[in-house]
Amino acid sequence: RTIPYDLIPRMIAKKEWAVLSAGCLQRVKALNAFLHDIYGAQDILNAGLIPKNHILSHSSFQPWMLNFEVKGHIYAHISGVDLIRDHHGDFFVLEDNLRTPSGVSYMLESRKISEKMMPELCQKSNLMGIEQYPQLLKEILIENAYVDNPFIVVLTPGRYNSAFYEHCFLAREMDVPLVTGS
């Protein structure tokens, strides 16, 4: 499959990235706290801040998760925070993807392409390393399992899914099986 590649990489200065990174971390913590409340005490619903039926009848709501305690209250171990810049150059969050975040394979492959096509620019720019992402993801999943030596897999709906490339890529890079529900 063809990978979309922007010939002109989007570079973010380290100082600017520190602010963005801290904001994304805060946002993901808030989203996990929201999910912990929704599947736990439901204080936000009981206070009427969000109508109960908007949450409890939503197709993504998982009733079997009610009062199920997850390690560290972390419900989303992978979060896709899509950022955009406005015409002033300020960053905004376009959307959050917690259920099926994708795009990391494109980021990793784009970096490899950039390093091959523009090695001097990449070396001179002192880019932050990203190649360890798949192994860090695997480590996080292992750390958050309730059993020793868990069997980690990447679950995919199959080859007709739009993110199938991503599923294959992550399974290969994490050195775990790619499986379907069937």
Tab-separated table of C-alpha atoms in Angstrom:
chain	number	residue	atom	x	y	z
A	1	ARG	CA	0.000	0.000	0.000
A	2	THR	CA	1.212	3.486	-0.818
A	3	ILE	CA	2.188	5.495	2.238
A	4	PRO	CA	1.284	9.192	2.120
A	5	TYR	CA	4.465	11.191	2.519
A	6	ASP	CA	4.911	14.916	2.830
A	7	LEU	CA	8.173	15.859	1.122
A	8	ILE	CA	8.568	18.817	3.458
A	9	PRO	CA	8.639	17.405	7.002
A	10	ARG	CA	6.855	19.312	9.721
A	11	MET	CA	9.464	20.160	12.284
A	12	ILE	CA	8.556	21.507	15.680
A	13	ALA	CA	11.162	23.279	17.779
A	14	LYS	CA	12.107	21.468	20.989
A	15	LYS	CA	10.833	24.317	23.158
A	16	GLU	CA	7.491	24.375	21.353
A	17	TRP	CA	7.281	20.576	21.478
A	18	ALA	CA	7.805	20.649	25.267
A	19	VAL	CA	4.640	22.750	25.617
A	20	LEU	CA	2.666	20.624	23.140
A	21	SER	CA	3.834	17.388	24.733
A	22	ALA	CA	2.872	18.562	28.228
A	23	GLY	CA	-0.545	19.629	26.923
A	24	CYS	CA	-1.113	16.268	25.218
A	25	LEU	CA	-0.084	14.418	28.371
A	26	GLN	CA	-2.515	16.520	30.431
A	27	ARG	CA	-5.262	15.894	27.890
A	28	VAL	CA	-4.754	12.115	27.876
A	29	LYS	CA	-4.745	12.054	31.687
A	30	ALA	CA	-8.040	13.979	31.658
A	31	LEU	CA	-9.548	11.583	29.102
A	32	ASN	CA	-8.515	8.578	31.201
A	33	ALA	CA	-9.966	10.249	34.322
A	34	PHE	CA	-13.206	10.796	32.409
A	35	LEU	CA	-13.348	7.128	31.394
A	36	HIS	CA	-12.545	6.055	34.962
A	37	ASP	CA	-15.477	8.131	36.205
A	38	ILE	CA	-17.849	6.932	33.467
A	39	TYR	CA	-17.080	3.287	34.242
A	40	GLY	CA	-16.916	3.888	37.984
A	41	ALA	CA	-18.698	6.381	40.217
A	42	GLN	CA	-20.248	8.311	37.304
A	43	ASP	CA	-19.975	11.594	39.219
A	44	ILE	CA	-20.020	13.617	36.000
A	45	LEU	CA	-23.292	11.974	34.964
A	46	ASN	CA	-24.882	12.193	38.417
A	47	ALA	CA	-24.021	15.894	38.577
A	48	GLY	CA	-25.870	16.382	35.296
A	49	LEU	CA	-22.814	17.827	33.533
A	50	ILE	CA	-23.357	15.382	30.674
A	51	PRO	CA	-26.752	13.784	30.015
A	52	LYS	CA	-26.607	10.116	31.059
A	53	ASN	CA	-28.285	8.907	27.886
A	54	HIS	CA	-25.526	10.518	25.751
A	55	ILE	CA	-23.019	8.195	27.386
A	56	LEU	CA	-24.924	5.086	28.442
A	57	SER	CA	-26.700	4.631	25.098
A	58	HIS	CA	-23.660	5.437	22.943
A	59	SER	CA	-22.484	2.608	20.674
A	60	SER	CA	-18.963	2.799	22.126
A	61	PHE	CA	-20.111	2.460	25.736
A	62	GLN	CA	-19.089	-0.924	27.120
A	63	PRO	CA	-21.393	-1.900	30.027
A	64	TRP	CA	-19.199	-4.868	30.941
A	65	MET	CA	-16.521	-2.333	31.945
A	66	LEU	CA	-18.709	-0.869	34.714
A	67	ASN	CA	-16.778	-1.042	37.990
A	68	PHE	CA	-14.010	-3.066	36.327
A	69	GLU	CA	-10.768	-1.869	37.891
A	70	VAL	CA	-7.961	-1.304	35.380
A	71	LYS	CA	-4.343	-0.814	36.427
A	72	GLY	CA	-3.502	2.785	37.149
A	73	HIS	CA	-6.951	3.844	35.912
A	74	ILE	CA	-5.501	3.848	32.407
A	75	TYR	CA	-8.183	2.932	29.895
A	76	ALA	CA	-6.411	4.273	26.814
A	77	HIS	CA	-2.777	3.204	26.489
A	78	ILE	CA	-2.568	4.621	22.992
A	79	SER	CA	-3.988	8.020	22.201
A	80	GLY	CA	-4.057	9.727	18.863
A	81	VAL	CA	-4.205	13.459	19.518
A	82	ASP	CA	-4.612	15.075	16.101
A	83	LEU	CA	-3.089	18.542	16.082
A	84	ILE	CA	-3.595	21.328	13.575
A	85	ARG	CA	-2.178	24.843	13.230
A	86	ASP	CA	-4.313	27.854	12.560
A	87	HIS	CA	-3.337	30.724	10.278
A	88	HIS	CA	-1.454	32.359	13.207
A	89	GLY	CA	0.653	29.221	13.725
A	90	ASP	CA	-1.048	28.262	16.993
A	91	PHE	CA	-1.760	24.592	17.634
A	92	PHE	CA	-5.226	23.210	18.357
A	93	VAL	CA	-6.547	19.713	18.921
A	94	LEU	CA	-8.662	18.620	15.977
A	95	GLU	CA	-9.791	15.376	17.594
A	96	ASP	CA	-8.821	12.644	20.038
A	97	ASN	CA	-8.672	9.014	18.959
A	98	LEU	CA	-8.684	6.590	21.863
A	99	ARG	CA	-10.628	3.648	20.519
A	100	THR	CA	-8.617	2.965	17.380
A	101	PRO	CA	-5.805	5.467	17.088
A	102	SER	CA	-3.708	5.086	13.997
A	103	GLY	CA	-0.944	6.893	12.224
A	104	VAL	CA	2.138	5.853	14.158
A	105	SER	CA	3.295	3.585	11.325
A	106	TYR	CA	3.109	6.518	8.926
A	107	MET	CA	5.142	8.649	11.323
A	108	LEU	CA	7.822	5.974	11.678
A	109	GLU	CA	7.988	5.194	7.954
A	110	SER	CA	8.021	8.899	7.051
A	111	ARG	CA	10.973	9.422	9.378
A	112	LYS	CA	12.877	6.575	7.687
A	113	ILE	CA	12.151	8.083	4.273
A	114	SER	CA	13.254	11.546	5.436
A	115	GLU	CA	16.487	10.143	6.855
A	116	LYS	CA	17.228	8.426	3.517
A	117	MET	CA	16.258	11.380	1.319
A	118	MET	CA	17.650	14.196	3.481
A	119	PRO	CA	20.309	12.704	5.758
A	120	GLU	CA	22.183	15.991	6.247
A	121	LEU	CA	19.056	17.897	7.238
A	122	CYS	CA	17.976	15.183	9.666
A	123	GLN	CA	21.412	14.957	11.289
A	124	LYS	CA	21.802	18.725	11.479
A	125	SER	CA	18.321	19.166	12.978
A	126	ASN	CA	19.038	16.880	15.955
A	127	LEU	CA	15.653	15.139	15.652
A	128	MET	CA	14.166	13.355	18.632
A	129	GLY	CA	14.252	9.575	18.318
A	130	ILE	CA	10.962	7.841	17.571
A	131	GLU	CA	12.073	4.412	16.394
A	132	GLN	CA	11.619	2.875	19.857
A	133	TYR	CA	7.833	3.486	19.826
A	134	PRO	CA	6.741	-0.110	19.010
A	135	GLN	CA	8.903	-1.615	21.742
A	136	LEU	CA	7.783	1.016	24.258
A	137	LEU	CA	4.171	0.214	23.397
A	138	LYS	CA	4.808	-3.477	23.978
A	139	GLU	CA	6.491	-2.739	27.312
A	140	ILE	CA	3.540	-0.605	28.427
A	141	LEU	CA	1.079	-3.355	27.529
A	142	ILE	CA	3.167	-5.929	29.432
A	143	GLU	CA	3.462	-3.641	32.482
A	144	ASN	CA	-0.290	-3.122	32.602
A	145	ALA	CA	-1.260	-6.779	32.319
A	146	TYR	CA	-2.644	-8.548	35.371
A	147	VAL	CA	-0.561	-11.670	34.685
A	148	ASP	CA	3.144	-12.352	34.444
A	149	ASN	CA	4.451	-12.904	30.933
A	150	PRO	CA	1.223	-11.913	29.127
A	151	PHE	CA	0.483	-13.005	25.578
A	152	ILE	CA	0.322	-9.733	23.628
A	153	VAL	CA	-1.324	-9.627	20.193
A	154	VAL	CA	-2.505	-6.979	17.760
A	155	LEU	CA	-6.182	-7.577	17.069
A	156	THR	CA	-7.395	-6.595	13.599
A	157	PRO	CA	-10.753	-6.804	11.830
A	158	GLY	CA	-8.809	-8.019	8.796
A	159	ARG	CA	-7.281	-6.952	5.535
A	160	TYR	CA	-10.311	-4.956	4.368
A	161	ASN	CA	-10.013	-2.563	7.315
A	162	SER	CA	-8.586	0.856	6.413
A	163	ALA	CA	-5.982	0.568	9.201
A	164	PHE	CA	-4.867	-2.971	8.313
A	165	TYR	CA	-1.446	-1.719	7.213
A	166	GLU	CA	-1.043	-0.150	10.645
A	167	HIS	CA	-2.053	-3.383	12.386
A	168	CYS	CA	0.458	-5.408	10.341
A	169	PHE	CA	3.191	-2.853	10.907
A	170	LEU	CA	2.726	-2.719	14.688
A	171	ALA	CA	2.507	-6.494	15.028
A	172	ARG	CA	5.707	-6.910	13.036
A	173	GLU	CA	7.591	-4.133	14.836
A	174	MET	CA	6.426	-5.308	18.292
A	175	ASP	CA	7.193	-8.923	17.348
A	176	VAL	CA	3.722	-10.115	18.369
A	177	PRO	CA	1.082	-12.079	16.454
A	178	LEU	CA	-1.522	-10.331	14.309
A	179	VAL	CA	-4.899	-11.972	14.946
A	180	THR	CA	-8.514	-11.579	13.901
A	181	GLY	CA	-11.574	-12.177	16.057
A	182	SER	CA	-12.431	-15.302	14.105
